[in-house]
PDB file of C-alpha atoms in Angstrom:
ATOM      1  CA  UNK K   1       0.940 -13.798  -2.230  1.00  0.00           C
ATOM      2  CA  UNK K   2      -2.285 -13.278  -0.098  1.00  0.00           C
ATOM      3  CA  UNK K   3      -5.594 -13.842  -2.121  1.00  0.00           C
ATOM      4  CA  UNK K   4      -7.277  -9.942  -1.377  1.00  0.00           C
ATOM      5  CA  UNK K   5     -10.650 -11.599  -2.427  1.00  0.00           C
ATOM      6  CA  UNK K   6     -10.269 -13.988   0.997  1.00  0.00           C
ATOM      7  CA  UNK K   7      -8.450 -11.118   3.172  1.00  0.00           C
ATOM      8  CA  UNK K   8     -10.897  -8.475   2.399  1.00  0.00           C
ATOM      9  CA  UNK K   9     -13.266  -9.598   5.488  1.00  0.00           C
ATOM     10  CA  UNK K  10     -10.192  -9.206   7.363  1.00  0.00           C
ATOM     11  CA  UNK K  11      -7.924  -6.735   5.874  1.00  0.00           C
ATOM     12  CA  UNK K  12      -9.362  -3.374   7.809  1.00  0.00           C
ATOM     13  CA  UNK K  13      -9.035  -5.056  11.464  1.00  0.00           C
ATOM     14  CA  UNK K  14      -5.665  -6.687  11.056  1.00  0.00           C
ATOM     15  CA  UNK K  15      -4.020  -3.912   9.773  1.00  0.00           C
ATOM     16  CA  UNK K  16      -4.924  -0.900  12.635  1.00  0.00           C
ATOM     17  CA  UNK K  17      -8.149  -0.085  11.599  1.00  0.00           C
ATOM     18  CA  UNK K  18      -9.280   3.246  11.493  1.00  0.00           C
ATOM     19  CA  UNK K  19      -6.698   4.820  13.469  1.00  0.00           C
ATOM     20  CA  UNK K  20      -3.969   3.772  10.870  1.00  0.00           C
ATOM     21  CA  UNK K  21      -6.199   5.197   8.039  1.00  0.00           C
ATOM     22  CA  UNK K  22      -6.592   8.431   9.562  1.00  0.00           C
ATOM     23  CA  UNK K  23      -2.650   8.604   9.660  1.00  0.00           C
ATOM     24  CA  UNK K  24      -2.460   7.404   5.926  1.00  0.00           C
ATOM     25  CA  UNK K  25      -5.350  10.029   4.932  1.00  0.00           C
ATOM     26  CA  UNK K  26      -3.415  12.982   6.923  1.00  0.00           C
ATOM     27  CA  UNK K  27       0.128  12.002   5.496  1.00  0.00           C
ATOM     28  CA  UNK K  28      -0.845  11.956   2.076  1.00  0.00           C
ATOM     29  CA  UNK K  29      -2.911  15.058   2.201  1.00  0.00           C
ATOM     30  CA  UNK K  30      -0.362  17.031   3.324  1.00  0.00           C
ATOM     31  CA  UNK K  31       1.778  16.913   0.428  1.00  0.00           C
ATOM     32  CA  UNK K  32      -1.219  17.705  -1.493  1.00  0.00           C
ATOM     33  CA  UNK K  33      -1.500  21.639  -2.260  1.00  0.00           C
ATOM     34  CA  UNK K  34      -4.150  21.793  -3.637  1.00  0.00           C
ATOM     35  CA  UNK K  35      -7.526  22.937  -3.823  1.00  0.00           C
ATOM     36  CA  UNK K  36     -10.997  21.829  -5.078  1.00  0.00           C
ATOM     37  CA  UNK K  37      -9.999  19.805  -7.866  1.00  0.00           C
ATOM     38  CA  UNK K  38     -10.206  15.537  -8.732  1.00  0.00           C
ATOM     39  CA  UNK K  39      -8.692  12.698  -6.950  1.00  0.00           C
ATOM     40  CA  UNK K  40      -7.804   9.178  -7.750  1.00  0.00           C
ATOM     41  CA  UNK K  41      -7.112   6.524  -5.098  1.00  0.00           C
ATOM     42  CA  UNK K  42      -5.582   4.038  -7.455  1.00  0.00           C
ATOM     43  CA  UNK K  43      -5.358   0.562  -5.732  1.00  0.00           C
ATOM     44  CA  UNK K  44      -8.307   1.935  -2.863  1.00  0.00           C
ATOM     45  CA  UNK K  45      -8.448  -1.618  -1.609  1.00  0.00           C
ATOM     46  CA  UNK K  46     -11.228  -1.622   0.760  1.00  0.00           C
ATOM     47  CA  UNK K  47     -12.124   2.796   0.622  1.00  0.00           C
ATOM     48  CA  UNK K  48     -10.682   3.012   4.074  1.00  0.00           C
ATOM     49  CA  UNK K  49      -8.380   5.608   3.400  1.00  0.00           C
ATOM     50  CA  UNK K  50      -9.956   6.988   0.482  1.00  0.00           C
ATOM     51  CA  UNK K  51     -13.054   7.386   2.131  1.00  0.00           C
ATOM     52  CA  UNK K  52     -10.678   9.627   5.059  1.00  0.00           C
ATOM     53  CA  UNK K  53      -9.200  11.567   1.644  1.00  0.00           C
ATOM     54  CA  UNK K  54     -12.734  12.267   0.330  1.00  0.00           C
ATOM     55  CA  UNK K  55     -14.039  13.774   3.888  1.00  0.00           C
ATOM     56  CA  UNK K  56     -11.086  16.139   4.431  1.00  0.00           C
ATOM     57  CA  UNK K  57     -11.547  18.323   1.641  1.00  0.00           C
ATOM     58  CA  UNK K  58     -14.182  19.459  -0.833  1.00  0.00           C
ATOM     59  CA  UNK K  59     -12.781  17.800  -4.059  1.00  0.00           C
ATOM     60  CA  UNK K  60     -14.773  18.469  -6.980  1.00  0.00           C
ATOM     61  CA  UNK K  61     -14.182  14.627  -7.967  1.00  0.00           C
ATOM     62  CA  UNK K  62     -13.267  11.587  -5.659  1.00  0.00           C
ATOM     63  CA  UNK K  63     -12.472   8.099  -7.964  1.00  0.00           C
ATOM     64  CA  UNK K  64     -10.837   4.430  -6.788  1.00  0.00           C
ATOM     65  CA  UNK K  65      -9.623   1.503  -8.140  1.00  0.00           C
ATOM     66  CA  UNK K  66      -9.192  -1.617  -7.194  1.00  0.00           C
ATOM     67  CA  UNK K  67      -8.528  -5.358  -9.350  1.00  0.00           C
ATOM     68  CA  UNK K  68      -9.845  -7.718  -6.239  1.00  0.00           C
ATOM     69  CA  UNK K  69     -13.581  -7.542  -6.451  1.00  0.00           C
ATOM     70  CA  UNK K  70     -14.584  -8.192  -2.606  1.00  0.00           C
ATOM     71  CA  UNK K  71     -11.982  -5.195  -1.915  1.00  0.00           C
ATOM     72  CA  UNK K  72     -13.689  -3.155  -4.809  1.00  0.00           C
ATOM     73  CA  UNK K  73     -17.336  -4.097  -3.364  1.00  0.00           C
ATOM     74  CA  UNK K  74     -16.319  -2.551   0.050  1.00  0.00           C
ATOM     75  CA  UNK K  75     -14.605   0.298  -0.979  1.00  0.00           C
ATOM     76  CA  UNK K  76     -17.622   1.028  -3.280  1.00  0.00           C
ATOM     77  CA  UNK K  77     -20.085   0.564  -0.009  1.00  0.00           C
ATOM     78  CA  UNK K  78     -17.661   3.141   1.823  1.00  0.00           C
ATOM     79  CA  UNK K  79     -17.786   5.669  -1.462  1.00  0.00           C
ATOM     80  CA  UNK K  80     -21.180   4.536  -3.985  1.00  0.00           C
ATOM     81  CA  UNK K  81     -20.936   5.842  -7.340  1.00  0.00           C
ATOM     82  CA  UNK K  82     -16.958   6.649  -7.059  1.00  0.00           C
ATOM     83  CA  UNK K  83     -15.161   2.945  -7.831  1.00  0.00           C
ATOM     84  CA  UNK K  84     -15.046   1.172 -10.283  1.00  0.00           C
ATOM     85  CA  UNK K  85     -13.044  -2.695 -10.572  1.00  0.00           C
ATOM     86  CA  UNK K  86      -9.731  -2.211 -12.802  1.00  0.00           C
ATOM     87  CA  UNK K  87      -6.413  -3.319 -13.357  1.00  0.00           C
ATOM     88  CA  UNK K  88      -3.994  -0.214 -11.935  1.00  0.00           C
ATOM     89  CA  UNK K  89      -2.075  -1.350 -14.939  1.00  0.00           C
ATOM     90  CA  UNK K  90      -4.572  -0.343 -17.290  1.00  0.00           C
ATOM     91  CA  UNK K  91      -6.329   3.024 -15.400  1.00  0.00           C
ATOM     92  CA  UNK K  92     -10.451   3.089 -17.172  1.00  0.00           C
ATOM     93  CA  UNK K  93      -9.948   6.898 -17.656  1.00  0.00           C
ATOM     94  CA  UNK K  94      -8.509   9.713 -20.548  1.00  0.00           C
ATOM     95  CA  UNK K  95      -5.158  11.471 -19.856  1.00  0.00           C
ATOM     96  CA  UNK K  96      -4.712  14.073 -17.564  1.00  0.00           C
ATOM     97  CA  UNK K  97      -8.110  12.968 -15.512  1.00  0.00           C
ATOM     98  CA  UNK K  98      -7.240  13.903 -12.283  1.00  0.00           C
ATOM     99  CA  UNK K  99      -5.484  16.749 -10.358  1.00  0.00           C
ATOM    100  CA  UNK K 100      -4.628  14.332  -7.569  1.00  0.00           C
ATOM    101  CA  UNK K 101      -3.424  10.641  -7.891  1.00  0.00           C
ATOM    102  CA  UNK K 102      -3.245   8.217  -4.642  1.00  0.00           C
ATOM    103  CA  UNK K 103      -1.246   5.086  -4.685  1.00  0.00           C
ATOM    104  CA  UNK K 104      -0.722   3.970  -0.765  1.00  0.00           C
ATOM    105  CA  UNK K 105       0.077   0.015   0.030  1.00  0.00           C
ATOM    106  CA  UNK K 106       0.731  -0.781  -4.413  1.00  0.00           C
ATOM    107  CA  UNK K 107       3.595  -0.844  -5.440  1.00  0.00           C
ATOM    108  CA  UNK K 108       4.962  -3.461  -3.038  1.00  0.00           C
ATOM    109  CA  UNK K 109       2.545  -5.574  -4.725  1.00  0.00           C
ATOM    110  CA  UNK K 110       3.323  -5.138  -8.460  1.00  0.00           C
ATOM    111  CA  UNK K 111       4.381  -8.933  -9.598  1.00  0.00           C
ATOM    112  CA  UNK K 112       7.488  -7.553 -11.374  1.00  0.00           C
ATOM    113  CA  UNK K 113       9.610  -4.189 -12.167  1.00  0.00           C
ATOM    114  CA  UNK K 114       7.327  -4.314 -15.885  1.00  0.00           C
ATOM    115  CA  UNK K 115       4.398  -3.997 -13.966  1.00  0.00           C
ATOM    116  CA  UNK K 116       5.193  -1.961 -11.133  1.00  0.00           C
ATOM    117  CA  UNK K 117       6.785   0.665 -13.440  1.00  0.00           C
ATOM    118  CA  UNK K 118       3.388   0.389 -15.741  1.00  0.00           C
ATOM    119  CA  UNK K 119       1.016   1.397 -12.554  1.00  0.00           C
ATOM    120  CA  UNK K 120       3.794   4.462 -11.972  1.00  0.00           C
ATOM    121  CA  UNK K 121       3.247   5.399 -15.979  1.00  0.00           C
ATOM    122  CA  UNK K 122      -0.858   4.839 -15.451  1.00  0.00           C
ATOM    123  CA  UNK K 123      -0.546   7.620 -12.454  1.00  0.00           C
ATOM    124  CA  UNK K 124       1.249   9.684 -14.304  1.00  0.00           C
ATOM    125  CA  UNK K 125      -0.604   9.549 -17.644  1.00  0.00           C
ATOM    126  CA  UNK K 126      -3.770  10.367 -15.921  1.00  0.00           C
ATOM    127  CA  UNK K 127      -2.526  13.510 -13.904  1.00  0.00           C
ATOM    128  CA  UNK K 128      -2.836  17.258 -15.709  1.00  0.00           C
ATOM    129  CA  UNK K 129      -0.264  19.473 -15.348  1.00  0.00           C
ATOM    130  CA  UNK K 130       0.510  20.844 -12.366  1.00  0.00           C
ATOM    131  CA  UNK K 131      -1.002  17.980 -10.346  1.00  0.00           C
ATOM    132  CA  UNK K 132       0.712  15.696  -7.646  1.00  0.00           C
ATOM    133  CA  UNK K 133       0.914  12.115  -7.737  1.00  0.00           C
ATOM    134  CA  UNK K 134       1.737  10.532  -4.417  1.00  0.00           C
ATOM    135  CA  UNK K 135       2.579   7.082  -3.200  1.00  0.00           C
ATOM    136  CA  UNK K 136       4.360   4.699  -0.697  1.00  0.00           C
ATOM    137  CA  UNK K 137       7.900   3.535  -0.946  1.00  0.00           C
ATOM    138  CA  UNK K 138       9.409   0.830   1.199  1.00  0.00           C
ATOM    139  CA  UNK K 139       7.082  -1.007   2.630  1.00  0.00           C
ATOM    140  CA  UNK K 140       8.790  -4.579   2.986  1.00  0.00           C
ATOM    141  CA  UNK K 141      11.786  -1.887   5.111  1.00  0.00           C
ATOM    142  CA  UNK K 142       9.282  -0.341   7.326  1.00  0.00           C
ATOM    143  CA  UNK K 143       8.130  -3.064   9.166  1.00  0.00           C
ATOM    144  CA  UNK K 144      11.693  -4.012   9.905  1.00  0.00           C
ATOM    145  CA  UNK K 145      11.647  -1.947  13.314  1.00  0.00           C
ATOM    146  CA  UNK K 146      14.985  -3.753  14.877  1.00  0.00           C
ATOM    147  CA  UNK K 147      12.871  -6.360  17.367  1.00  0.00           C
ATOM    148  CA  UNK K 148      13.428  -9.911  18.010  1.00  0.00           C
ATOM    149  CA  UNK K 149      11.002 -11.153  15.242  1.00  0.00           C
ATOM    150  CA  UNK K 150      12.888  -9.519  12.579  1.00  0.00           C
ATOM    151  CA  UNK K 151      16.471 -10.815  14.191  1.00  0.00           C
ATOM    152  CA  UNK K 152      14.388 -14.161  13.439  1.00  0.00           C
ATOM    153  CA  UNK K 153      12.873 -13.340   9.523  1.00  0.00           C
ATOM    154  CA  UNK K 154      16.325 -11.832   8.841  1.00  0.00           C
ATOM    155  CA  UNK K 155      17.630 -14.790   7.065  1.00  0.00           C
ATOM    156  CA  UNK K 156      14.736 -15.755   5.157  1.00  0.00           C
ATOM    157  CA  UNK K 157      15.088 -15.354   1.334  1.00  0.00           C
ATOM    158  CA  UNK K 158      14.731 -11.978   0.168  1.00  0.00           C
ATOM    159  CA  UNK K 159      11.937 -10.961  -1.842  1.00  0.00           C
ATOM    160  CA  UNK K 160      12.118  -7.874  -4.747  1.00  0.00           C
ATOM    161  CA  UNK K 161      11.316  -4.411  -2.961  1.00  0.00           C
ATOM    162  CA  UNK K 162       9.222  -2.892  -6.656  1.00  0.00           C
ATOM    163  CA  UNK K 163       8.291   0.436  -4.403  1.00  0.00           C
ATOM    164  CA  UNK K 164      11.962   0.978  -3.672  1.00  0.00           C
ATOM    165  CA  UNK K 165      12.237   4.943  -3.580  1.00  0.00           C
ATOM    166  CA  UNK K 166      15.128   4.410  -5.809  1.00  0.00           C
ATOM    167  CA  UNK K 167      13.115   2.513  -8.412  1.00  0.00           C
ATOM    168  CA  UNK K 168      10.364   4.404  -8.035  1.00  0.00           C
ATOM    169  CA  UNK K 169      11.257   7.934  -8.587  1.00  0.00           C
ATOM    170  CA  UNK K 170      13.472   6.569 -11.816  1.00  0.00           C
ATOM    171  CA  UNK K 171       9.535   5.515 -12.807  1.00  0.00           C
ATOM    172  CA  UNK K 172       8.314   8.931 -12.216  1.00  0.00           C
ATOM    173  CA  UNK K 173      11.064  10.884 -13.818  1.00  0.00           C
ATOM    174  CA  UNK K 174      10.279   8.685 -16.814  1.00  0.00           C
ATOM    175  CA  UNK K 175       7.292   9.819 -17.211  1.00  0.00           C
ATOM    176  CA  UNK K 176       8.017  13.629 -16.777  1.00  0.00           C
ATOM    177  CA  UNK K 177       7.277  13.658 -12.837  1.00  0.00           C
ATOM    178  CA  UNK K 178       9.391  15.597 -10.565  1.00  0.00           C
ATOM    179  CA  UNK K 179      10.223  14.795  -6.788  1.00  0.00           C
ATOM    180  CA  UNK K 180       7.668  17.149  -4.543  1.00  0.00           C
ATOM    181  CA  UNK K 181       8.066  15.684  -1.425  1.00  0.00           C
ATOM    182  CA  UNK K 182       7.787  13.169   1.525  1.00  0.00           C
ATOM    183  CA  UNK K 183       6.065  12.618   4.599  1.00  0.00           C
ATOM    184  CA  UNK K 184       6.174   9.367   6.733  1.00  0.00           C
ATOM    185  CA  UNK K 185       3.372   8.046   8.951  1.00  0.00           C
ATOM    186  CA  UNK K 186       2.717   5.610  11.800  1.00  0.00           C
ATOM    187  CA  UNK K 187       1.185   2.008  10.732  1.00  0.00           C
ATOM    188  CA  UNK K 188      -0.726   2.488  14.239  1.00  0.00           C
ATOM    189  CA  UNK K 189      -2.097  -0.977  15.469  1.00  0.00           C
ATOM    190  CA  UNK K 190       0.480  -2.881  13.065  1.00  0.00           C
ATOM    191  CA  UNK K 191       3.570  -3.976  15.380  1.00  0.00           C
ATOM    192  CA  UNK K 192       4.134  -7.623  15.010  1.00  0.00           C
ATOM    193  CA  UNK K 193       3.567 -10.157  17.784  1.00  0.00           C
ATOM    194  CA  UNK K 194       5.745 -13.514  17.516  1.00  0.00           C
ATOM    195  CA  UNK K 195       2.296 -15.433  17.207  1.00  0.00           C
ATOM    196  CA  UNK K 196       0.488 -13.186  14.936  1.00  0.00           C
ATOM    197  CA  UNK K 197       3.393 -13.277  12.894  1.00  0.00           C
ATOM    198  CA  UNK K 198       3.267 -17.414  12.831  1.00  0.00           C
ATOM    199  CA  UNK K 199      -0.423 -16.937  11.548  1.00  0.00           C
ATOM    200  CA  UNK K 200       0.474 -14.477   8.715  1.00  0.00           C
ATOM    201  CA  UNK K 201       3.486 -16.987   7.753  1.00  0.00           C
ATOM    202  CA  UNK K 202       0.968 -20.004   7.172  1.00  0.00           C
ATOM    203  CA  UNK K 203      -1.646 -17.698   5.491  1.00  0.00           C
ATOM    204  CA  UNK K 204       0.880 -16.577   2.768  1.00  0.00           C
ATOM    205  CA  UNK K 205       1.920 -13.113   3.754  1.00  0.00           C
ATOM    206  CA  UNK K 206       5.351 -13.818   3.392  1.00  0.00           C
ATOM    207  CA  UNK K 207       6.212 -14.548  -0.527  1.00  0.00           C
ATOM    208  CA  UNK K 208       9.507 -16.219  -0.370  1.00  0.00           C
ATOM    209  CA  UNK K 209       7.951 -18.939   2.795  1.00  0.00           C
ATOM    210  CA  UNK K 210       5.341 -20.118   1.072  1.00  0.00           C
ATOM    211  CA  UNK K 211       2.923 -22.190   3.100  1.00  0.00           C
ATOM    212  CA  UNK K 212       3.688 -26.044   3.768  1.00  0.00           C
ATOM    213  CA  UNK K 213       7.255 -25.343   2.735  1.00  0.00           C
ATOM    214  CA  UNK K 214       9.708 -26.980   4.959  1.00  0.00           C
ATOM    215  CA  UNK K 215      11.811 -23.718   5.028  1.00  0.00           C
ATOM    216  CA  UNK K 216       8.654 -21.930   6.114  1.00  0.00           C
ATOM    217  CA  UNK K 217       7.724 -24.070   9.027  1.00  0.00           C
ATOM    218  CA  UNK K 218      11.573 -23.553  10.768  1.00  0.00           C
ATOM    219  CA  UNK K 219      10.933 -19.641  10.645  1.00  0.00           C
ATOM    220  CA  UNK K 220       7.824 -20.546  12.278  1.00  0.00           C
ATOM    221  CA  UNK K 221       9.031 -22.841  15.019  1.00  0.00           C
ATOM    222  CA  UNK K 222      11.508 -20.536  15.827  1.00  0.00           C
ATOM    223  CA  UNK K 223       9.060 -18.016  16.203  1.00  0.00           C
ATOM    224  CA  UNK K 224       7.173 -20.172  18.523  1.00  0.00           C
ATOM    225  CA  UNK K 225      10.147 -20.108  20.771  1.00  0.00           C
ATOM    226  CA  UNK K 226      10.384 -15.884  20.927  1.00  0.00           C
ATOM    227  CA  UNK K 227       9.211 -14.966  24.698  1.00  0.00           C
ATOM    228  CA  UNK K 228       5.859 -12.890  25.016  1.00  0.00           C
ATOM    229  CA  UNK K 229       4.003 -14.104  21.864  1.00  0.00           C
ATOM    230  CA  UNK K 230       1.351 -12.036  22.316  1.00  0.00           C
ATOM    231  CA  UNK K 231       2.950  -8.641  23.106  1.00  0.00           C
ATOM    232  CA  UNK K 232       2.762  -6.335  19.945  1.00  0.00           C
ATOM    233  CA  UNK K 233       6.476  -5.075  18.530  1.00  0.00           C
ATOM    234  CA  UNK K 234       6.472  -1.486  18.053  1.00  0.00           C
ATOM    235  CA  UNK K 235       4.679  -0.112  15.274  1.00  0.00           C
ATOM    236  CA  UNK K 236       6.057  -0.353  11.475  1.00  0.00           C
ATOM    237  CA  UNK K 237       6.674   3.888  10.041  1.00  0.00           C
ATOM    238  CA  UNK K 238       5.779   4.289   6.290  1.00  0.00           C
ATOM    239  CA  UNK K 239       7.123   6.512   4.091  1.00  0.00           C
ATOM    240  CA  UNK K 240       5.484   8.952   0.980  1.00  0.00           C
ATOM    241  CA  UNK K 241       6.765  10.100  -1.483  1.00  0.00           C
ATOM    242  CA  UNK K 242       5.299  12.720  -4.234  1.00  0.00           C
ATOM    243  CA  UNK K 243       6.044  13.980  -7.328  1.00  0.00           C
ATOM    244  CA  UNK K 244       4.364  16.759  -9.243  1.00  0.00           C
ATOM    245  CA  UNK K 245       3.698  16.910 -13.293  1.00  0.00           C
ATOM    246  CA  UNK K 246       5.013  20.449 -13.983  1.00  0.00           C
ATOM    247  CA  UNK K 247       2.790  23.128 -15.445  1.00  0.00           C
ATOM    248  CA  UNK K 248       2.601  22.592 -19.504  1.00  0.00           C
ATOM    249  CA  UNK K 249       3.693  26.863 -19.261  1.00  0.00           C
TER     250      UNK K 249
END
């Protein structure tokens, strides 16, 4: 698992930047119908797309979260006065908060099924009726776009998907939330290259090759070996997914 403290400096730039933000921001907002009301980015990371969701519209509230405090410290630079440090887990505000409740890039990092269906049940506890709650799915699957470096990564061990669609709209409907939507969007400026790949291996980015492990260090040597290291794959496609509390009448 990737220390966020240490990758903050880094995270914006090695993951597309603003252009991949701006296709986060617009993919979530339009499953959002709504109007002037509050929002919650919950797991903001460093603002980037929050700040993008807090431009587009005139919300009468904009709020994010984040646990890692260097991503927390940059988000809050990007929206000052609107984030606070807390555990998704464990959301700092009363029920029903929020019209409008953000989860993009979690899930996939919730350390088991407990804890990624307790972030779900935080969303969902701090939406009113009638509001949406919207999130990513599938991560780990979208960057699997069918090129050489994932004929390579294919046999590595598999890690838990916790923002399986499945999994997570069993999580929702548990908590009284109804499917009301999807939208996918392009990671722009995130296609893997064979050698930016080897450099994400040794830095942890991969769960199940841990550094230094012998297993991790064939994947990488036979990454080595792919032709055009430095040529980007095509870019990973995400996927959304929302569900809406139903009106209490």
């Amino acid at each position: 698992m990737l220390d966020y403290d240490e990758e903050a400096e880094r995270y914006d730039a090695a993951r597309g930047g603003e252009p991949r933000a701006a296709a986060a921001a617009d993919a979530v907002l339009s499953l959002l119908d709504l109007g002037g009301t509050d929002l919650l980015d919950a797991g903001c990371g460093t603002g980037i797309v929050t700040r993008r969701l807090a431009a587009a519209r005139s919300w009468g509230r904009v709020a994010g979260v984040d646990l890692a405090p260097e991503m927390t410290r940059r988000a809050a630079a990007r929206l000052p006065g609107a984030v606070v440090r807390a555990d998704t887990r464990h959301l700092p505000f009363p029920d029903g908060a929020f019209d409008a409740v953000v989860s993009v890039w979690l899930l996939h990092l919730a350390p088991s099924d407990a804890d990624a269906r307790a972030m779900v049940a935080e969303c969902a506890r701090v939406l009113r009726p009638g509001g949406v709650y919207v999130t990513t799915v599938d991560k780990a699957a979208a960057h699997n776009v069918g090129s050489d470096i994932d004929a390579v990564l294919a046999s590595r061990p598999p890690s838990p998907a916790r923002d399986e669609a499945r999994l997570v709209a069993g999580h929702a409907a548990a908590h009284g939330l109804v499917p009301a939507g999807a939208a996918r969007f392009p990671g722009l400026g995130q296609g893997r290259s064979p050698r930016g790949t080897v450099a994400d291996l040794r830095r942890g980015w991969f769960v199940t090759l841990p550094p230094g492990d012998p297993l991790a260090d064939g994947f990488a040597a036979r990454l080595a070996a792919l032709p055009d290291q430095d040529r980007p794959r095509p870019d990973p496609v995400f996927s959304l997914r929302a569900f809406r509390r139903p009106d209490a009448g």
